[in-house]
Coordinates of C-alpha atoms in Angstrom, one line a residue:
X332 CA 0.0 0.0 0.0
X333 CA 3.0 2.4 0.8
X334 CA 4.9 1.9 -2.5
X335 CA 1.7 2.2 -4.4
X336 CA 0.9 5.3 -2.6
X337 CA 4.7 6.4 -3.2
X338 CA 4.8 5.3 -7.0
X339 CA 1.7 7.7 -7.5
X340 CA 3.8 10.2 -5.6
X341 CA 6.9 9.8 -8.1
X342 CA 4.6 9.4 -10.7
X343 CA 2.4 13.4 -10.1
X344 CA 5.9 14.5 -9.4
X345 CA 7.7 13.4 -12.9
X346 CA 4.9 15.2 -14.6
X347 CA 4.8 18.3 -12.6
X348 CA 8.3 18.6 -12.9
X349 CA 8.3 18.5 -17.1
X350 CA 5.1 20.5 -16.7
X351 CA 6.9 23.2 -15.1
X352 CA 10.1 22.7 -16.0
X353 CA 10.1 22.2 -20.0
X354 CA 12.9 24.2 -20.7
X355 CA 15.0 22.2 -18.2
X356 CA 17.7 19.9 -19.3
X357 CA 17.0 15.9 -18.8
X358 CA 20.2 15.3 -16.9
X359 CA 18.0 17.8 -14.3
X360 CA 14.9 15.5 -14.5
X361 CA 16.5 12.5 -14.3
X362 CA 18.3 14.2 -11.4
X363 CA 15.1 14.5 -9.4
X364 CA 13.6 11.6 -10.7
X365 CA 16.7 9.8 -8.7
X366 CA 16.6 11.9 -5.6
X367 CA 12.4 10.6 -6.0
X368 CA 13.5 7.5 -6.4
X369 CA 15.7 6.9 -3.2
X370 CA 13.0 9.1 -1.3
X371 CA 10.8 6.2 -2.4
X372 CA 13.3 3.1 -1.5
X373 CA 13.8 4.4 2.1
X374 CA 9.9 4.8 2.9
X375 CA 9.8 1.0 1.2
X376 CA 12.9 0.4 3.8
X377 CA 10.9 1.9 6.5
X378 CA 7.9 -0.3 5.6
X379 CA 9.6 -3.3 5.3
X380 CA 11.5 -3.0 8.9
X381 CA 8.3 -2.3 10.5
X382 CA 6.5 -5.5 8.8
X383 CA 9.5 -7.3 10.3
X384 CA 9.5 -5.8 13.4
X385 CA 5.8 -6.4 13.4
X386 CA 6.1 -9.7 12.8
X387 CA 9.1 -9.8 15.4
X388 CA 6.8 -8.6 18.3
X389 CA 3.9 -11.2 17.2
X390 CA 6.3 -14.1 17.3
X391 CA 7.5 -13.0 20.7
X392 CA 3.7 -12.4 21.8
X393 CA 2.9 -15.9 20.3
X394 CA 6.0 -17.4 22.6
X395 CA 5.3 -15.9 25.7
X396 CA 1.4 -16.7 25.3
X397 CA 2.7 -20.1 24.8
X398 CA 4.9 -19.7 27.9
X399 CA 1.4 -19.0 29.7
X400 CA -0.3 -21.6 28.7
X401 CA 2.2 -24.2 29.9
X402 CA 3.0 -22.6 33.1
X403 CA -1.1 -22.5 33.4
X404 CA -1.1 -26.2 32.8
X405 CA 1.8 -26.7 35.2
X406 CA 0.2 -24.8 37.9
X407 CA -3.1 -26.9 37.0
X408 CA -1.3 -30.1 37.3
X409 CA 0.1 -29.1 40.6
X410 CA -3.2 -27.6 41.9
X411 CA -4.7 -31.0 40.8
X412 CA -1.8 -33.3 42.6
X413 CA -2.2 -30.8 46.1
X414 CA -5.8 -31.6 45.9
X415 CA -5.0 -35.1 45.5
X416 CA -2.9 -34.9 49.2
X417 CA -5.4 -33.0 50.5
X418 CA -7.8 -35.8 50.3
X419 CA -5.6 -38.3 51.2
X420 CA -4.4 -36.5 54.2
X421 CA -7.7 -36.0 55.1
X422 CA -8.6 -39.5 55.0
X423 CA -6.0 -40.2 57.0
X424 CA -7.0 -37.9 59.7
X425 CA -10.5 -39.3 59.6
X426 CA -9.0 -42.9 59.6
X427 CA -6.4 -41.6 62.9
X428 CA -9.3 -39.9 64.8
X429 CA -11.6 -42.9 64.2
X430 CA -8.8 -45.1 66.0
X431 CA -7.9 -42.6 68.1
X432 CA -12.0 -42.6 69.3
X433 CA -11.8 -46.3 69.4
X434 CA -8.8 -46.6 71.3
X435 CA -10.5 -44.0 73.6
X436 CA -13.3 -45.9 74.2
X437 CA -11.9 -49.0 74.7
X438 CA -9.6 -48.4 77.5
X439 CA -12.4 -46.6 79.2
X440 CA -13.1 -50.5 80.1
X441 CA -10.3 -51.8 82.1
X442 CA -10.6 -53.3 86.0
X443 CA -7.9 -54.3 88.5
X444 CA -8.6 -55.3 92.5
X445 CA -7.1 -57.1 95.0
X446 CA -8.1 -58.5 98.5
X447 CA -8.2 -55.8 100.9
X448 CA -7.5 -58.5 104.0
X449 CA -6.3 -62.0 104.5
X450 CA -9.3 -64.5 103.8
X451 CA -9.2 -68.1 104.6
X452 CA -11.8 -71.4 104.8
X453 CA -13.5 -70.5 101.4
X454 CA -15.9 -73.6 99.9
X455 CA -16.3 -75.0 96.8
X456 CA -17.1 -72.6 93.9
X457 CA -17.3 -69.9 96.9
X458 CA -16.2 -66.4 94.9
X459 CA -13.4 -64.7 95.9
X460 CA -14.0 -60.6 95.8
X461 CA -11.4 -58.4 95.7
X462 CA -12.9 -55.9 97.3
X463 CA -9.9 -53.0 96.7
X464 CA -10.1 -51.6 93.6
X465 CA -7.1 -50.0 92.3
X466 CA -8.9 -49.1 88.8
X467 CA -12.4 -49.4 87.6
X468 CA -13.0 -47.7 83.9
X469 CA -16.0 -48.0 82.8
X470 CA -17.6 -49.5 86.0
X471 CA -17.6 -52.5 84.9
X472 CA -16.3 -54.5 87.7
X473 CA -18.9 -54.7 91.3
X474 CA -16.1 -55.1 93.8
X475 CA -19.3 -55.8 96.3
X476 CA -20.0 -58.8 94.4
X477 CA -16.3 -59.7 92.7
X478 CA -17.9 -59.5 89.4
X479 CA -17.6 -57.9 86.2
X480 CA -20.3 -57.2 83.8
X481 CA -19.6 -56.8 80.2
X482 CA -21.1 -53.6 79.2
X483 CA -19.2 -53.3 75.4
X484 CA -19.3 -56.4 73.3
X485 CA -15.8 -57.2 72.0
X486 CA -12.4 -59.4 72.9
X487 CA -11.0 -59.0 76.9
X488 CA -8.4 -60.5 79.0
X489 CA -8.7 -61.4 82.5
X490 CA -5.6 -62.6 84.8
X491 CA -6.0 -63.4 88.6
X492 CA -3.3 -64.4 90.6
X493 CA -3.5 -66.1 94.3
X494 CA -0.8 -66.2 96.5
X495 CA -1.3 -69.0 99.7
X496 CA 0.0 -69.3 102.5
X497 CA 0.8 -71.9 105.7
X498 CA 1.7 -74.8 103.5
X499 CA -1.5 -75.7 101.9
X500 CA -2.5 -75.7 98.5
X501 CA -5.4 -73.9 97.2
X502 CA -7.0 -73.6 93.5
X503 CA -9.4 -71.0 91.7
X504 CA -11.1 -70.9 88.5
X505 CA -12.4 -67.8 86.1
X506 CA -15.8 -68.2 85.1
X507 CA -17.8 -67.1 82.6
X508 CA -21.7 -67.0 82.8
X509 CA -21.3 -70.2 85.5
X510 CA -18.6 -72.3 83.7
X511 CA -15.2 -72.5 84.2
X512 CA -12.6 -71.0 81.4
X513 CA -9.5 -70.6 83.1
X514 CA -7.6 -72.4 86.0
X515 CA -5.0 -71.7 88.7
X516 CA -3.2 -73.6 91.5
X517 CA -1.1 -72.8 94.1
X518 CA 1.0 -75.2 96.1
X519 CA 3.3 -74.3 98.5
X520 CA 6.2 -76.6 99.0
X521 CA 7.2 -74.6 102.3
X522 CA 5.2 -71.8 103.9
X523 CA 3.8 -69.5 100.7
X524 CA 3.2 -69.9 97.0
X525 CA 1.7 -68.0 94.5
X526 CA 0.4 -68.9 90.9
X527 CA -1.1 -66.6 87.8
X528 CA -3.1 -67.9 84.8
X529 CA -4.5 -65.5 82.2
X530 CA -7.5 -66.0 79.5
X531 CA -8.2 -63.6 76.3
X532 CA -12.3 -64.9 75.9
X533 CA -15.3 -62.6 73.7
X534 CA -18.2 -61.1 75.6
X535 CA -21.5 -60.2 74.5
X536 CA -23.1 -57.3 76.2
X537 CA -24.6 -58.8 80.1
X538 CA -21.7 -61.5 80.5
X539 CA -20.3 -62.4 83.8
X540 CA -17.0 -63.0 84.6
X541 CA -15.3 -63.6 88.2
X542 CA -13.5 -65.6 90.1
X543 CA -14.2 -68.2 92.6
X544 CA -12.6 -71.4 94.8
X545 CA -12.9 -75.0 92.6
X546 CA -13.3 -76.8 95.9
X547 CA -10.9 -79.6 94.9
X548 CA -7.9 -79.3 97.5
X549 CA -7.3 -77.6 100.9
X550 CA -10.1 -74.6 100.9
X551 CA -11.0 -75.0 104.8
X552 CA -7.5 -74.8 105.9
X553 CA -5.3 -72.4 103.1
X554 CA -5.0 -69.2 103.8
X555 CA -5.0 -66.7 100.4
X556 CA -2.7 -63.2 100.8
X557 CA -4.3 -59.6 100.5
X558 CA -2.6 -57.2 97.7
X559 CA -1.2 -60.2 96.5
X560 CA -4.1 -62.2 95.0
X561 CA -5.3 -60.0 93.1
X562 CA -8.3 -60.2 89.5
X563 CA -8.1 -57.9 86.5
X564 CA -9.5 -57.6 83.2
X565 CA -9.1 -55.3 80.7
X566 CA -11.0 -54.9 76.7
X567 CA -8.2 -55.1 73.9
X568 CA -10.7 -55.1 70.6
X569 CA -14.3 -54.2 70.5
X570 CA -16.7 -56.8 68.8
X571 CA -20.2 -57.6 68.4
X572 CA -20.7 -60.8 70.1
X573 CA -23.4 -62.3 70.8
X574 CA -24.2 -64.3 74.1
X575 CA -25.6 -68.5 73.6
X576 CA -25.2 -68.4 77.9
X577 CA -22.4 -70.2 79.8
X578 CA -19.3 -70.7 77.8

């Protein structure tokens, strides 16, 4: 468009100048016709560095909008991978505070007593209470009646120790719902003995468990230790069980 419009130029101006200038010489036109002429080439020049410069500045605008666009997709894919932990941390807070709950609740339910005083001359299947409770979560254990009630279904263990003095020898049982699940014996070879026995048993919700004389060897005349016989029981897993009666 600018060397058309310049040719037209060069063009009104050749004929001006013969128009006005007849009596001048041709080496004079062809003088001005040159001077027209490079006028012409540097407003070509001039329109040819500014379409490259143009184009110059559209190929960097076309490179940094490329640039954009892949740091947008970057920072996309980032966002996309933080959301990603996000979720996955927060499961994993949900799945730690749900344990962290469960674990709460189940030591709530833990028992340990012992016999406050010397007791001797029990009879057969006679319980033995330990009446001094050292701990009691969940009120579970009746240390009037030496027995615990299962109040959360699930997986416990239970561990009673007896300790006997004067030379006699003196056995106990856990029991569950009436029957026997665990035994212990103690037999002194001189003056005292002591024996433990543990059980890991399911409860259903209203069990019974205590601990009581089996009757079978010298109950009249042994003699069983306070603070050292001692009955405890404690949940390790919660679990819904359900109760058939004893066993």
């Amino acid at each position: 468009m600018i060397y058309h419009k310049c040719l037209c130029i060069v063009i009104f101006t050749l004929i001006s100048t013969i128009s006005s200038h007849g009596t001048e010489s041709s080496d004079d036109v062809i003088q001005r016709l040159m001077h027209l002429e490079n006028v012409v080439g540097g407003l070509v020049r001039d329109r040819d560095d500014s379409d490259r410069r143009l184009q110059e500045v559209e190929a960097s605008a076309r490179q940094h909008k490329s640039h954009l666009e892949n740091e947008m997709a970057n920072v996309q894919s980032e966002l996309s991978t933080l959301q990603q932990k996000y979720q996955d941390l927060a499961r994993q807070l949900e799945t730690s505070s749900s344990k962290s709950v469960r674990s709460t609740s189940e030591a709530k339910f833990a028992f340990s007593a012992s016999l406050s005083n010397r007791m001797s001359k029990f009879n057969r299947d006679e319980k033995i209470i330990m009446d001094n409770v050292l701990t009691n979560d969940g009120n579970g254990y009746d240390p009037l009646t030496g027995v615990f009630t299962c109040h959360v279904p699930g997986t416990y263990v239970f561990h009673v120790t007896i300790q006997v003095e004067d030379g006699h020898s003196f056995g106990a049982e856990i029991v569950k719902n009436g029957q026997e699940i665990a035994w212990v014996l103690a037999e002194p070879m001189r003056s005292r003995a002591s024996a433990s026995t543990s059980v890991i048993v399911n409860l259903a919700i209203g069990d019974t468990v205590f601990v009581r004389s089996d009757g079978y060897f010298d109950q009249q005349s042994a003699s069983i230790d306070d603070q050292f016989t001692s009955f405890s029981g404690f949940l390790i897993e919660v679990g819904e069980w359900i109760s058939f009666g004893s066993g």
